[in-house]
JSON list of C-alpha atoms in Angstrom, two decimals:
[
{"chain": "A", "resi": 2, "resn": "UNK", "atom": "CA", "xyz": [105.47, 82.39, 104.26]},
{"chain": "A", "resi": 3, "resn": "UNK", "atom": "CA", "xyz": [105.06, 85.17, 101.57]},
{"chain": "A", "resi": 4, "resn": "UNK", "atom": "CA", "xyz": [105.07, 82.79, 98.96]},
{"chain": "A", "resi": 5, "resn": "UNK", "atom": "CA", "xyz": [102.07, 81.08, 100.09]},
{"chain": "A", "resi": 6, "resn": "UNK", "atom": "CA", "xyz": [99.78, 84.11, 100.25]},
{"chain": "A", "resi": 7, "resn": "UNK", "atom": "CA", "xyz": [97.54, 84.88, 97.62]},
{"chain": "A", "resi": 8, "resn": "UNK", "atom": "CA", "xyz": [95.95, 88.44, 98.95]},
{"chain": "A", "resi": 9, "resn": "UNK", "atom": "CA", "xyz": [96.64, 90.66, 101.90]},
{"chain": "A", "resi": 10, "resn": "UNK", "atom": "CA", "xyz": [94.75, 93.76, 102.99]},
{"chain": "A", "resi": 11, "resn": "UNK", "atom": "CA", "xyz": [94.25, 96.37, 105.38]},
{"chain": "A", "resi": 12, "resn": "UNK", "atom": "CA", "xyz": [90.26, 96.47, 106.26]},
{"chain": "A", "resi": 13, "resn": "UNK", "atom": "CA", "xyz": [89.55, 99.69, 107.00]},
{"chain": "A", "resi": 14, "resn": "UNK", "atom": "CA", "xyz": [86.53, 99.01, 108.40]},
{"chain": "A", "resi": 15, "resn": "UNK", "atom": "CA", "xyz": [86.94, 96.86, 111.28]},
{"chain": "A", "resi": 16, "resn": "UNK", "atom": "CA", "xyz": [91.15, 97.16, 111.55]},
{"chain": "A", "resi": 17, "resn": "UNK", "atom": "CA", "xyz": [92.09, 93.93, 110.37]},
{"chain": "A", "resi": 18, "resn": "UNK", "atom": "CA", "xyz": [94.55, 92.60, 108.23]},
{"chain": "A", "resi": 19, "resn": "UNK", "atom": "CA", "xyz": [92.87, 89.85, 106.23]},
{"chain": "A", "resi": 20, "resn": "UNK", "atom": "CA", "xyz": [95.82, 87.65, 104.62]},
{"chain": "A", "resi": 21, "resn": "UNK", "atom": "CA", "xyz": [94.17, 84.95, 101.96]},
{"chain": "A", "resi": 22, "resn": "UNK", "atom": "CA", "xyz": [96.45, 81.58, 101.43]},
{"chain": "A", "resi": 23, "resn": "UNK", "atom": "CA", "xyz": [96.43, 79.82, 98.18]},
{"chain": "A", "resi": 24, "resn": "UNK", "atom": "CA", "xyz": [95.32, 76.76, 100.01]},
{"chain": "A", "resi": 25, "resn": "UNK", "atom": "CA", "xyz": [92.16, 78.25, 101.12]},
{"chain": "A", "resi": 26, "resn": "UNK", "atom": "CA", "xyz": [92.69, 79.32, 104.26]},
{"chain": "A", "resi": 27, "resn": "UNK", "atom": "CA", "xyz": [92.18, 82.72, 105.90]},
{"chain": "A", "resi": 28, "resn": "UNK", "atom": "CA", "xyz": [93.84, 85.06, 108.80]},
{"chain": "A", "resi": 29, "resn": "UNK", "atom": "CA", "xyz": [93.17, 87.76, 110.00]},
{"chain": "A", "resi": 30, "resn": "UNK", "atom": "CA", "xyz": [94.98, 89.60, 111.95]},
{"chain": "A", "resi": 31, "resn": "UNK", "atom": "CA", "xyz": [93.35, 92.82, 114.37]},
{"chain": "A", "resi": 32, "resn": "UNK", "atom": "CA", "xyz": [96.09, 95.31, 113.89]},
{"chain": "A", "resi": 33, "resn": "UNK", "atom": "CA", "xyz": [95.29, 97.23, 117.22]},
{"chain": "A", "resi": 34, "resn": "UNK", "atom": "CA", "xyz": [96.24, 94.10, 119.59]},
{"chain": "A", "resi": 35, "resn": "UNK", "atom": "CA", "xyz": [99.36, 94.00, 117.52]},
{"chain": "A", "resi": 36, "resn": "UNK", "atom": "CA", "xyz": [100.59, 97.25, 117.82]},
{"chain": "A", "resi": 37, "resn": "UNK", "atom": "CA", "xyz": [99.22, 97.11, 121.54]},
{"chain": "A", "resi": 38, "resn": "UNK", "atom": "CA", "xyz": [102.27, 95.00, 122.37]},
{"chain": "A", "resi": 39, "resn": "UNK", "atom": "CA", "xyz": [105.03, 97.32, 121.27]},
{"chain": "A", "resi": 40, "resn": "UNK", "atom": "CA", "xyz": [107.14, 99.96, 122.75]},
{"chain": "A", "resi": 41, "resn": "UNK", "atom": "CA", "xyz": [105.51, 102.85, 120.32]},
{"chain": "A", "resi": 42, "resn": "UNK", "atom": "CA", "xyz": [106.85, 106.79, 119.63]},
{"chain": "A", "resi": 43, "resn": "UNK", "atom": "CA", "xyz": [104.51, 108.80, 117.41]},
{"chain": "A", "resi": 44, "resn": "UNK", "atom": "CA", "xyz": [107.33, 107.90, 114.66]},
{"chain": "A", "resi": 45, "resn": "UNK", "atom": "CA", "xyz": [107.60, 104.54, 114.61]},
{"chain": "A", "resi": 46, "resn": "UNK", "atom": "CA", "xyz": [103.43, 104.67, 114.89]},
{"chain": "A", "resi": 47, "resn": "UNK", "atom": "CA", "xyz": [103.16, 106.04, 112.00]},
{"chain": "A", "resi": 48, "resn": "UNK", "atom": "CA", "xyz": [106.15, 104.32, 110.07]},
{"chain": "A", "resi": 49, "resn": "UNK", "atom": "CA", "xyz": [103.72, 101.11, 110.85]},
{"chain": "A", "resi": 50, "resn": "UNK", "atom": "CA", "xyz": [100.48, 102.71, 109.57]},
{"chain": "A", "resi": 51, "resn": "UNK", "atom": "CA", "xyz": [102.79, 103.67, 106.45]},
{"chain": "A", "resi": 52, "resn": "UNK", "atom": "CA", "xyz": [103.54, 100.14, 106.65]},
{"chain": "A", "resi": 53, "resn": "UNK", "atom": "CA", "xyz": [99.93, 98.31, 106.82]},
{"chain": "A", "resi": 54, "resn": "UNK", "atom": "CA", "xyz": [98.99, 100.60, 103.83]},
{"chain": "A", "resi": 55, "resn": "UNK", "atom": "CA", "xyz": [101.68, 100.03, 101.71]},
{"chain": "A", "resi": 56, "resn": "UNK", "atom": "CA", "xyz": [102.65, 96.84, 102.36]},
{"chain": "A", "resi": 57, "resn": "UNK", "atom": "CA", "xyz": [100.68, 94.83, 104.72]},
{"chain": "A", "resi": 58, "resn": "UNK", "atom": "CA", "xyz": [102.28, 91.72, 103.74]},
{"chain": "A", "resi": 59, "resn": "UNK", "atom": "CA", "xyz": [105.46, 93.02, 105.41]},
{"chain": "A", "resi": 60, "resn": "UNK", "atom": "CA", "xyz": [103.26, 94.15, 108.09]},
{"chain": "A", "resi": 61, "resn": "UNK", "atom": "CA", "xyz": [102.19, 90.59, 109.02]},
{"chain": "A", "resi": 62, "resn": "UNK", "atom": "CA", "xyz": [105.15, 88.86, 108.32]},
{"chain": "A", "resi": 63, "resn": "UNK", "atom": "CA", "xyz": [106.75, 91.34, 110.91]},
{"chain": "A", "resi": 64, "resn": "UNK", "atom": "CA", "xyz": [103.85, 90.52, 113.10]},
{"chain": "A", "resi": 65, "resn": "UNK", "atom": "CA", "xyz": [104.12, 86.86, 112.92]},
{"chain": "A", "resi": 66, "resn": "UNK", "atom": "CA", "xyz": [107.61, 86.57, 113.54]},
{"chain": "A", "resi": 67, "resn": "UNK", "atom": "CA", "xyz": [108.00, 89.06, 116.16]},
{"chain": "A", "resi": 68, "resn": "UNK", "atom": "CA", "xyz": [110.18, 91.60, 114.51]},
{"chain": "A", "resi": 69, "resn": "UNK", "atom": "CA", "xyz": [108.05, 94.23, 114.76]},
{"chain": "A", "resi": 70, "resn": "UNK", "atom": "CA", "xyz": [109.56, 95.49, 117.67]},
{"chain": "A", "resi": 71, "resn": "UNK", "atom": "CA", "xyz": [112.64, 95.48, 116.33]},
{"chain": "A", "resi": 72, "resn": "UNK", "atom": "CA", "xyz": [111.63, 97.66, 113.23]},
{"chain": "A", "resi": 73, "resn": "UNK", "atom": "CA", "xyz": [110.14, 100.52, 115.14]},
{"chain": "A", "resi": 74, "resn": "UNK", "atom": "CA", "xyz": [113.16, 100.58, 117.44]},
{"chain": "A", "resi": 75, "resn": "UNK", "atom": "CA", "xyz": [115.39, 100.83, 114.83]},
{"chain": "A", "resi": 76, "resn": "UNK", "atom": "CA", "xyz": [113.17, 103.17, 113.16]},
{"chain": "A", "resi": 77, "resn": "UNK", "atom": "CA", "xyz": [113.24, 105.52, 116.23]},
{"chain": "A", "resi": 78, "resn": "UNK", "atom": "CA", "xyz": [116.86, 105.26, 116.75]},
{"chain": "A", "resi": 79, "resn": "UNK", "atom": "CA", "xyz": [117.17, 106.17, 113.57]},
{"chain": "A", "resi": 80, "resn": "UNK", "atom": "CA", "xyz": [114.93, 109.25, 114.18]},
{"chain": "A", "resi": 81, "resn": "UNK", "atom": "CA", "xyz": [117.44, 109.84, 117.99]},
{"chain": "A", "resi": 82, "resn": "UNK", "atom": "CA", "xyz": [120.40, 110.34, 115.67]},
{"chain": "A", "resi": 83, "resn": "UNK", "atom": "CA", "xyz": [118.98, 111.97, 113.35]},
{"chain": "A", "resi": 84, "resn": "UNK", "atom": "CA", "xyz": [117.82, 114.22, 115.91]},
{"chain": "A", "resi": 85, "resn": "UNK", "atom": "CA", "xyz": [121.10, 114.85, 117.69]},
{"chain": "A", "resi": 86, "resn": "UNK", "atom": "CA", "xyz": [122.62, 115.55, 114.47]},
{"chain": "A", "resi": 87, "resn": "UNK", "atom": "CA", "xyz": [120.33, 118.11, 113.58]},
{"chain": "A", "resi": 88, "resn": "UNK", "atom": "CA", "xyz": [120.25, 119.39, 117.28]},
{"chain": "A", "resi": 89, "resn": "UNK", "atom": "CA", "xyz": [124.24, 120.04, 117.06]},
{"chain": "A", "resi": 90, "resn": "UNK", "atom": "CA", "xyz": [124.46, 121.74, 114.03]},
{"chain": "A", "resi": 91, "resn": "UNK", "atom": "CA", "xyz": [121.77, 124.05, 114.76]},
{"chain": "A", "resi": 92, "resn": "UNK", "atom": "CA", "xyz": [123.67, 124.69, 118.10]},
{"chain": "A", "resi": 93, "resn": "UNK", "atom": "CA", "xyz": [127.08, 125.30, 115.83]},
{"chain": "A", "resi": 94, "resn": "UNK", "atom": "CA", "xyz": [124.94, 128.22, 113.70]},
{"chain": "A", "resi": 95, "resn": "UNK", "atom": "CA", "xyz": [124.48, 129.64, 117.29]},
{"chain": "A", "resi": 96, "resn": "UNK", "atom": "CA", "xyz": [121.04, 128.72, 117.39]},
{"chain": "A", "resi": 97, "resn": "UNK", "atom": "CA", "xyz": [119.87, 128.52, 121.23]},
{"chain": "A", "resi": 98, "resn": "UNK", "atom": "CA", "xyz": [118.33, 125.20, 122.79]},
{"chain": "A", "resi": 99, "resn": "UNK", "atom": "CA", "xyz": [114.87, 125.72, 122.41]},
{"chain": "A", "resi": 100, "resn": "UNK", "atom": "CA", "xyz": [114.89, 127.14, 119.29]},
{"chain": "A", "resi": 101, "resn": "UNK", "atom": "CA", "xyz": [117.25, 124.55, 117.59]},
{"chain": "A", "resi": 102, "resn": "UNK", "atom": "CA", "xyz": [114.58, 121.93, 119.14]},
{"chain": "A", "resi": 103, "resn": "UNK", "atom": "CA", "xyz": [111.85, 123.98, 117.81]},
{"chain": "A", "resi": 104, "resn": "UNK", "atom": "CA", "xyz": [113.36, 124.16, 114.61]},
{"chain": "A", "resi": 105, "resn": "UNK", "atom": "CA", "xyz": [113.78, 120.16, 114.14]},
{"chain": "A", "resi": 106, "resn": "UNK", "atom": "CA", "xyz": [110.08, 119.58, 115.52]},
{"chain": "A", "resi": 107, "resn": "UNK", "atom": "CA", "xyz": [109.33, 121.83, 112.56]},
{"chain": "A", "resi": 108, "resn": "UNK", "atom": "CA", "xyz": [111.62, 119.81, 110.16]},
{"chain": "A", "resi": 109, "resn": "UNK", "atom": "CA", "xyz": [109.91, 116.05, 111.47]},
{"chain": "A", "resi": 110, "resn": "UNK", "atom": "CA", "xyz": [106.65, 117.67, 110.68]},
{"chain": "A", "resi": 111, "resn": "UNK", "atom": "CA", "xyz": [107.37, 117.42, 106.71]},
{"chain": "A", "resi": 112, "resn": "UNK", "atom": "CA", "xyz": [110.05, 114.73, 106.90]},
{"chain": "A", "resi": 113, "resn": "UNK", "atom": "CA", "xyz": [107.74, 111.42, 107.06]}
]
């Protein structure tokens, strides 16, 4: 599929992803019915934004094939591990709960 595409963008402007095909056709894509579809945390939102602005080829291929999904959940688990990593070793310095899970709030902030 890549190999047929001859320009992909993000348009700002009205939220589409316009993907031009070296055989003249055209597709565009409205991001927001996309991402309406999935099972979204405020990570894996914005690991897709990241996514559509850096690589929006990968965005639509993801989109097209219905692996989308699948990328933000494994983008999210990634982030639950992460999390309960963190979480336990702030709880082995002999931080309390809510300040160990104020502390890693405060680390996700920064870590994007």
């Amino acid at each position: 599929m890549k190999d047929n595409i001859l320009k992909c963008e993000y348009n700002m402007d009205n939220g589409y992803v316009e993907v031009y095909y070296k055989d003249g056709n055209m597709l565009r894509l409205k991001c927001e019915e996309v991402e309406s579809r999935l099972r979204l945390t405020q990570h894996s939102q914005s690991k897709i934004w990241k996514l559509l602005d850096e690589n929006p080829i990968e965005y639509v291929s993801m989109a097209l094939s219905g692996e989308m999904q699948k990328y933000c959940d494994i983008e999210d688990d990634m982030v639950k591990s992460s999390h309960d990593m963190l979480l336990q070793q702030y709880l082995d310095l002999g931080y309390n709960q809510a300040t160990a899970e104020a502390l890693i709030r405060e680390f996700n902030r920064y870590d994007s």
